[in-house]
JSON list of C-alpha atoms in Angstrom, two decimals:
[
{"chain": "A", "resi": 1, "resn": "MET", "atom": "CA", "xyz": [-0.16, 0.17, -0.22]},
{"chain": "A", "resi": 2, "resn": "PRO", "atom": "CA", "xyz": [1.45, 3.23, -0.98]},
{"chain": "A", "resi": 3, "resn": "ARG", "atom": "CA", "xyz": [2.33, 6.03, 1.51]},
{"chain": "A", "resi": 4, "resn": "TRP", "atom": "CA", "xyz": [0.93, 8.95, -0.12]},
{"chain": "A", "resi": 5, "resn": "LYS", "atom": "CA", "xyz": [-2.39, 9.62, -1.54]},
{"chain": "A", "resi": 6, "resn": "ALA", "atom": "CA", "xyz": [-2.66, 10.81, -5.15]},
{"chain": "A", "resi": 7, "resn": "LEU", "atom": "CA", "xyz": [-2.26, 14.34, -5.40]},
{"chain": "A", "resi": 8, "resn": "SER", "atom": "CA", "xyz": [-5.59, 16.20, -6.82]},
{"chain": "A", "resi": 9, "resn": "ASP", "atom": "CA", "xyz": [-5.61, 16.81, -10.46]},
{"chain": "A", "resi": 10, "resn": "GLU", "atom": "CA", "xyz": [-7.02, 20.02, -9.83]},
{"chain": "A", "resi": 11, "resn": "LEU", "atom": "CA", "xyz": [-3.97, 20.94, -8.26]},
{"chain": "A", "resi": 12, "resn": "ASP", "atom": "CA", "xyz": [-1.67, 23.64, -10.02]},
{"chain": "A", "resi": 13, "resn": "PRO", "atom": "CA", "xyz": [1.31, 21.76, -11.67]},
{"chain": "A", "resi": 14, "resn": "GLN", "atom": "CA", "xyz": [3.94, 24.00, -9.62]},
{"chain": "A", "resi": 15, "resn": "VAL", "atom": "CA", "xyz": [2.13, 23.36, -6.30]},
{"chain": "A", "resi": 16, "resn": "GLY", "atom": "CA", "xyz": [1.85, 19.48, -7.17]},
{"chain": "A", "resi": 17, "resn": "GLU", "atom": "CA", "xyz": [5.65, 19.42, -7.74]},
{"chain": "A", "resi": 18, "resn": "PHE", "atom": "CA", "xyz": [6.56, 21.12, -4.78]},
{"chain": "A", "resi": 19, "resn": "ALA", "atom": "CA", "xyz": [4.49, 18.87, -2.38]},
{"chain": "A", "resi": 20, "resn": "GLY", "atom": "CA", "xyz": [5.89, 15.88, -4.26]},
{"chain": "A", "resi": 21, "resn": "GLN", "atom": "CA", "xyz": [9.39, 17.06, -3.42]},
{"chain": "A", "resi": 22, "resn": "LEU", "atom": "CA", "xyz": [8.64, 17.97, 0.11]},
{"chain": "A", "resi": 23, "resn": "ARG", "atom": "CA", "xyz": [7.10, 14.12, 0.15]},
{"chain": "A", "resi": 24, "resn": "ARG", "atom": "CA", "xyz": [10.35, 12.76, -1.15]},
{"chain": "A", "resi": 25, "resn": "LEU", "atom": "CA", "xyz": [12.37, 14.58, 1.26]},
{"chain": "A", "resi": 26, "resn": "VAL", "atom": "CA", "xyz": [10.47, 13.21, 4.16]},
{"chain": "A", "resi": 27, "resn": "ASP", "atom": "CA", "xyz": [10.80, 10.08, 2.71]},
{"chain": "A", "resi": 28, "resn": "ARG", "atom": "CA", "xyz": [14.65, 9.80, 2.04]},
{"chain": "A", "resi": 29, "resn": "ARG", "atom": "CA", "xyz": [14.93, 10.86, 5.39]},
{"chain": "A", "resi": 30, "resn": "GLY", "atom": "CA", "xyz": [12.44, 8.26, 6.70]},
{"chain": "A", "resi": 31, "resn": "LEU", "atom": "CA", "xyz": [10.68, 10.28, 8.71]},
{"chain": "A", "resi": 32, "resn": "SER", "atom": "CA", "xyz": [7.00, 9.82, 10.00]},
{"chain": "A", "resi": 33, "resn": "ILE", "atom": "CA", "xyz": [4.54, 13.01, 9.72]},
{"chain": "A", "resi": 34, "resn": "ALA", "atom": "CA", "xyz": [4.43, 13.06, 13.73]},
{"chain": "A", "resi": 35, "resn": "THR", "atom": "CA", "xyz": [8.26, 13.25, 13.71]},
{"chain": "A", "resi": 36, "resn": "VAL", "atom": "CA", "xyz": [7.98, 16.17, 11.07]},
{"chain": "A", "resi": 37, "resn": "ALA", "atom": "CA", "xyz": [5.68, 17.53, 13.28]},
{"chain": "A", "resi": 38, "resn": "ASP", "atom": "CA", "xyz": [7.92, 17.40, 16.33]},
{"chain": "A", "resi": 39, "resn": "ARG", "atom": "CA", "xyz": [11.05, 18.55, 14.52]},
{"chain": "A", "resi": 40, "resn": "THR", "atom": "CA", "xyz": [9.41, 21.58, 12.90]},
{"chain": "A", "resi": 41, "resn": "GLY", "atom": "CA", "xyz": [7.06, 22.73, 15.83]},
{"chain": "A", "resi": 42, "resn": "TYR", "atom": "CA", "xyz": [4.19, 22.79, 13.09]},
{"chain": "A", "resi": 43, "resn": "SER", "atom": "CA", "xyz": [1.10, 20.20, 14.07]},
{"chain": "A", "resi": 44, "resn": "ARG", "atom": "CA", "xyz": [0.92, 16.76, 12.54]},
{"chain": "A", "resi": 45, "resn": "THR", "atom": "CA", "xyz": [-2.38, 18.03, 10.78]},
{"chain": "A", "resi": 46, "resn": "SER", "atom": "CA", "xyz": [-0.94, 21.02, 9.27]},
{"chain": "A", "resi": 47, "resn": "TRP", "atom": "CA", "xyz": [2.07, 18.68, 8.02]},
{"chain": "A", "resi": 48, "resn": "GLU", "atom": "CA", "xyz": [-0.95, 16.20, 6.41]},
{"chain": "A", "resi": 49, "resn": "ARG", "atom": "CA", "xyz": [-2.52, 19.31, 4.77]},
{"chain": "A", "resi": 50, "resn": "TYR", "atom": "CA", "xyz": [0.98, 20.47, 3.47]},
{"chain": "A", "resi": 51, "resn": "LEU", "atom": "CA", "xyz": [1.96, 17.05, 2.09]},
{"chain": "A", "resi": 52, "resn": "SER", "atom": "CA", "xyz": [-1.59, 16.26, 0.37]},
{"chain": "A", "resi": 53, "resn": "GLY", "atom": "CA", "xyz": [-1.43, 19.51, -1.47]},
{"chain": "A", "resi": 54, "resn": "ARG", "atom": "CA", "xyz": [-4.41, 20.63, 0.56]},
{"chain": "A", "resi": 55, "resn": "LEU", "atom": "CA", "xyz": [-3.03, 23.70, 1.87]},
{"chain": "A", "resi": 56, "resn": "LEU", "atom": "CA", "xyz": [0.48, 25.44, 0.89]},
{"chain": "A", "resi": 57, "resn": "ALA", "atom": "CA", "xyz": [2.80, 25.56, 3.84]},
{"chain": "A", "resi": 58, "resn": "PRO", "atom": "CA", "xyz": [3.92, 28.75, 5.37]},
{"chain": "A", "resi": 59, "resn": "LYS", "atom": "CA", "xyz": [7.46, 29.69, 4.73]},
{"chain": "A", "resi": 60, "resn": "GLY", "atom": "CA", "xyz": [8.36, 29.40, 8.21]},
{"chain": "A", "resi": 61, "resn": "ALA", "atom": "CA", "xyz": [7.38, 25.60, 8.18]},
{"chain": "A", "resi": 62, "resn": "ILE", "atom": "CA", "xyz": [9.37, 24.95, 5.11]},
{"chain": "A", "resi": 63, "resn": "VAL", "atom": "CA", "xyz": [12.31, 26.55, 6.59]},
{"chain": "A", "resi": 64, "resn": "ALA", "atom": "CA", "xyz": [12.08, 24.55, 9.78]},
{"chain": "A", "resi": 65, "resn": "LEU", "atom": "CA", "xyz": [11.74, 21.25, 7.64]},
{"chain": "A", "resi": 66, "resn": "ALA", "atom": "CA", "xyz": [14.89, 22.05, 6.03]},
{"chain": "A", "resi": 67, "resn": "GLU", "atom": "CA", "xyz": [16.64, 22.55, 9.33]},
{"chain": "A", "resi": 68, "resn": "ALA", "atom": "CA", "xyz": [15.02, 19.32, 10.64]},
{"chain": "A", "resi": 69, "resn": "THR", "atom": "CA", "xyz": [16.25, 17.08, 7.71]},
{"chain": "A", "resi": 70, "resn": "GLY", "atom": "CA", "xyz": [19.80, 19.26, 6.81]},
{"chain": "A", "resi": 71, "resn": "THR", "atom": "CA", "xyz": [18.46, 19.99, 3.60]},
{"chain": "A", "resi": 72, "resn": "ASP", "atom": "CA", "xyz": [19.80, 23.25, 1.93]},
{"chain": "A", "resi": 73, "resn": "GLN", "atom": "CA", "xyz": [17.43, 25.94, 2.72]},
{"chain": "A", "resi": 74, "resn": "ALA", "atom": "CA", "xyz": [17.87, 28.07, -0.18]},
{"chain": "A", "resi": 75, "resn": "HIS", "atom": "CA", "xyz": [16.73, 25.50, -2.64]},
{"chain": "A", "resi": 76, "resn": "LEU", "atom": "CA", "xyz": [13.90, 24.38, -0.79]},
{"chain": "A", "resi": 77, "resn": "THR", "atom": "CA", "xyz": [12.55, 28.19, -0.22]},
{"chain": "A", "resi": 78, "resn": "THR", "atom": "CA", "xyz": [13.39, 28.79, -3.89]},
{"chain": "A", "resi": 79, "resn": "MET", "atom": "CA", "xyz": [10.83, 26.09, -4.48]},
{"chain": "A", "resi": 80, "resn": "TRP", "atom": "CA", "xyz": [8.63, 27.39, -2.00]},
{"chain": "A", "resi": 81, "resn": "GLU", "atom": "CA", "xyz": [8.42, 30.88, -3.71]},
{"chain": "A", "resi": 82, "resn": "LEU", "atom": "CA", "xyz": [7.52, 29.13, -7.09]},
{"chain": "A", "resi": 83, "resn": "ALA", "atom": "CA", "xyz": [4.72, 27.07, -5.67]},
{"chain": "A", "resi": 84, "resn": "GLU", "atom": "CA", "xyz": [3.52, 30.23, -3.58]},
{"chain": "A", "resi": 85, "resn": "ARG", "atom": "CA", "xyz": [3.35, 32.32, -6.76]},
{"chain": "A", "resi": 86, "resn": "ALA", "atom": "CA", "xyz": [1.42, 29.32, -8.37]},
{"chain": "A", "resi": 87, "resn": "TRP", "atom": "CA", "xyz": [-0.68, 28.85, -5.56]},
{"chain": "A", "resi": 88, "resn": "SER", "atom": "CA", "xyz": [-1.73, 32.89, -5.50]},
{"chain": "A", "resi": 89, "resn": "ARG", "atom": "CA", "xyz": [-2.54, 32.51, -9.12]},
{"chain": "A", "resi": 90, "resn": "SER", "atom": "CA", "xyz": [-4.87, 29.69, -8.65]},
{"chain": "A", "resi": 91, "resn": "GLU", "atom": "CA", "xyz": [-6.55, 31.20, -5.61]},
{"chain": "A", "resi": 92, "resn": "MET", "atom": "CA", "xyz": [-7.20, 34.24, -7.93]},
{"chain": "A", "resi": 93, "resn": "ARG", "atom": "CA", "xyz": [-8.57, 32.23, -10.66]},
{"chain": "A", "resi": 94, "resn": "GLN", "atom": "CA", "xyz": [-10.75, 30.17, -8.19]},
{"chain": "A", "resi": 95, "resn": "ASP", "atom": "CA", "xyz": [-12.02, 33.34, -6.67]},
{"chain": "A", "resi": 96, "resn": "MET", "atom": "CA", "xyz": [-13.10, 35.01, -10.01]},
{"chain": "A", "resi": 97, "resn": "THR", "atom": "CA", "xyz": [-15.11, 32.14, -10.73]},
{"chain": "A", "resi": 98, "resn": "VAL", "atom": "CA", "xyz": [-16.67, 31.12, -7.38]},
{"chain": "A", "resi": 99, "resn": "GLU", "atom": "CA", "xyz": [-17.06, 34.67, -6.21]},
{"chain": "A", "resi": 100, "resn": "PRO", "atom": "CA", "xyz": [-19.66, 35.38, -8.85]},
{"chain": "A", "resi": 101, "resn": "ALA", "atom": "CA", "xyz": [-21.46, 32.15, -8.53]},
{"chain": "A", "resi": 102, "resn": "ARG", "atom": "CA", "xyz": [-21.51, 32.78, -4.63]},
{"chain": "A", "resi": 103, "resn": "ILE", "atom": "CA", "xyz": [-23.23, 36.44, -5.13]},
{"chain": "A", "resi": 104, "resn": "SER", "atom": "CA", "xyz": [-25.66, 34.51, -7.66]},
{"chain": "A", "resi": 105, "resn": "ARG", "atom": "CA", "xyz": [-26.69, 32.07, -4.92]},
{"chain": "A", "resi": 106, "resn": "ALA", "atom": "CA", "xyz": [-27.15, 34.72, -2.13]},
{"chain": "A", "resi": 107, "resn": "ARG", "atom": "CA", "xyz": [-29.16, 36.86, -4.70]},
{"chain": "A", "resi": 108, "resn": "ALA", "atom": "CA", "xyz": [-31.28, 33.98, -5.18]},
{"chain": "A", "resi": 109, "resn": "ALA", "atom": "CA", "xyz": [-31.70, 33.09, -1.50]},
{"chain": "A", "resi": 110, "resn": "LEU", "atom": "CA", "xyz": [-33.08, 36.51, -0.58]},
{"chain": "A", "resi": 111, "resn": "PRO", "atom": "CA", "xyz": [-36.37, 37.23, -0.18]},
{"chain": "A", "resi": 112, "resn": "LEU", "atom": "CA", "xyz": [-37.88, 39.34, -2.88]},
{"chain": "A", "resi": 113, "resn": "VAL", "atom": "CA", "xyz": [-38.57, 42.62, -0.76]},
{"chain": "A", "resi": 114, "resn": "PRO", "atom": "CA", "xyz": [-39.74, 45.68, -2.70]},
{"chain": "A", "resi": 115, "resn": "GLN", "atom": "CA", "xyz": [-37.56, 48.56, -3.05]},
{"chain": "A", "resi": 116, "resn": "GLN", "atom": "CA", "xyz": [-38.43, 51.69, -1.34]},
{"chain": "A", "resi": 117, "resn": "PRO", "atom": "CA", "xyz": [-38.18, 54.84, -3.03]},
{"chain": "A", "resi": 118, "resn": "PRO", "atom": "CA", "xyz": [-35.21, 57.02, -1.61]},
{"chain": "A", "resi": 119, "resn": "ARG", "atom": "CA", "xyz": [-36.33, 59.67, 0.85]},
{"chain": "A", "resi": 120, "resn": "ALA", "atom": "CA", "xyz": [-36.73, 63.34, -0.16]},
{"chain": "A", "resi": 121, "resn": "GLY", "atom": "CA", "xyz": [-35.37, 65.92, 2.02]},
{"chain": "A", "resi": 122, "resn": "ARG", "atom": "CA", "xyz": [-32.95, 65.35, 4.89]},
{"chain": "A", "resi": 123, "resn": "PRO", "atom": "CA", "xyz": [-30.83, 62.36, 4.88]},
{"chain": "A", "resi": 124, "resn": "VAL", "atom": "CA", "xyz": [-31.83, 59.57, 7.19]},
{"chain": "A", "resi": 125, "resn": "GLY", "atom": "CA", "xyz": [-28.90, 60.66, 9.68]},
{"chain": "A", "resi": 126, "resn": "GLY", "atom": "CA", "xyz": [-29.98, 64.47, 9.81]},
{"chain": "A", "resi": 127, "resn": "ARG", "atom": "CA", "xyz": [-31.99, 63.66, 13.11]},
{"chain": "A", "resi": 128, "resn": "ARG", "atom": "CA", "xyz": [-29.15, 62.00, 14.79]},
{"chain": "A", "resi": 129, "resn": "ARG", "atom": "CA", "xyz": [-26.56, 64.78, 14.04]},
{"chain": "A", "resi": 130, "resn": "LEU", "atom": "CA", "xyz": [-28.94, 67.57, 14.76]},
{"chain": "A", "resi": 131, "resn": "ALA", "atom": "CA", "xyz": [-29.74, 65.83, 18.41]},
{"chain": "A", "resi": 132, "resn": "VAL", "atom": "CA", "xyz": [-25.77, 65.63, 18.69]},
{"chain": "A", "resi": 133, "resn": "LEU", "atom": "CA", "xyz": [-25.51, 69.32, 17.95]},
{"chain": "A", "resi": 134, "resn": "LEU", "atom": "CA", "xyz": [-28.33, 70.40, 20.28]},
{"chain": "A", "resi": 135, "resn": "ALA", "atom": "CA", "xyz": [-26.72, 67.96, 23.08]},
{"chain": "A", "resi": 136, "resn": "GLY", "atom": "CA", "xyz": [-23.32, 69.59, 22.51]},
{"chain": "A", "resi": 137, "resn": "ALA", "atom": "CA", "xyz": [-24.71, 73.42, 22.65]},
{"chain": "A", "resi": 138, "resn": "VAL", "atom": "CA", "xyz": [-26.59, 72.84, 25.80]},
{"chain": "A", "resi": 139, "resn": "GLY", "atom": "CA", "xyz": [-23.40, 70.78, 27.54]},
{"chain": "A", "resi": 140, "resn": "THR", "atom": "CA", "xyz": [-21.31, 74.22, 26.51]},
{"chain": "A", "resi": 141, "resn": "LEU", "atom": "CA", "xyz": [-24.06, 76.63, 27.96]},
{"chain": "A", "resi": 142, "resn": "LEU", "atom": "CA", "xyz": [-23.87, 74.62, 31.41]},
{"chain": "A", "resi": 143, "resn": "VAL", "atom": "CA", "xyz": [-20.23, 74.71, 31.50]},
{"chain": "A", "resi": 144, "resn": "LEU", "atom": "CA", "xyz": [-20.67, 78.18, 30.89]},
{"chain": "A", "resi": 145, "resn": "ALA", "atom": "CA", "xyz": [-23.10, 78.49, 33.37]},
{"chain": "A", "resi": 146, "resn": "GLY", "atom": "CA", "xyz": [-21.33, 76.65, 36.06]},
{"chain": "A", "resi": 147, "resn": "ALA", "atom": "CA", "xyz": [-17.95, 79.15, 35.35]},
{"chain": "A", "resi": 148, "resn": "ALA", "atom": "CA", "xyz": [-19.89, 81.98, 35.87]},
{"chain": "A", "resi": 149, "resn": "LEU", "atom": "CA", "xyz": [-21.36, 80.91, 39.04]},
{"chain": "A", "resi": 150, "resn": "LEU", "atom": "CA", "xyz": [-17.78, 79.78, 40.42]},
{"chain": "A", "resi": 151, "resn": "ALA", "atom": "CA", "xyz": [-16.25, 83.14, 39.07]},
{"chain": "A", "resi": 152, "resn": "GLY", "atom": "CA", "xyz": [-19.30, 85.09, 41.15]},
{"chain": "A", "resi": 153, "resn": "ALA", "atom": "CA", "xyz": [-18.46, 82.79, 44.27]},
{"chain": "A", "resi": 154, "resn": "GLY", "atom": "CA", "xyz": [-14.91, 83.77, 44.20]},
{"chain": "A", "resi": 155, "resn": "ARG", "atom": "CA", "xyz": [-15.74, 87.47, 44.74]}
]
């Protein structure tokens, strides 16, 4: 029985190649995922996601893996940077196709509510602004009255 499940066909080839390289590195060192997790400080679950291609490992995890396995850090981070660019491109493509579909579904799920015509005259927040202005004016008058009383009491 093979150790790794096949990577998804939907995975960007650059990301798939990077995940494959990480798998080969772990295999060559004879490490279990639990050992990789212990040596890198990243959880077993995270490494399962990174090695399956479901999630791109953060750069810190790659640096920690290089240190834990005695691998050239520069080579591994260069490969990560290429995979990260590909991952970002594929996320943008997915967002561009998925987001309009999400918006359409959300609009379709909304109940039909008749649109109210815009109000003429004062904007909706006008009353609130007027109340704040009046409260400020009353506060100012109270402070002035208090100052006048204090000034008169000092005579």
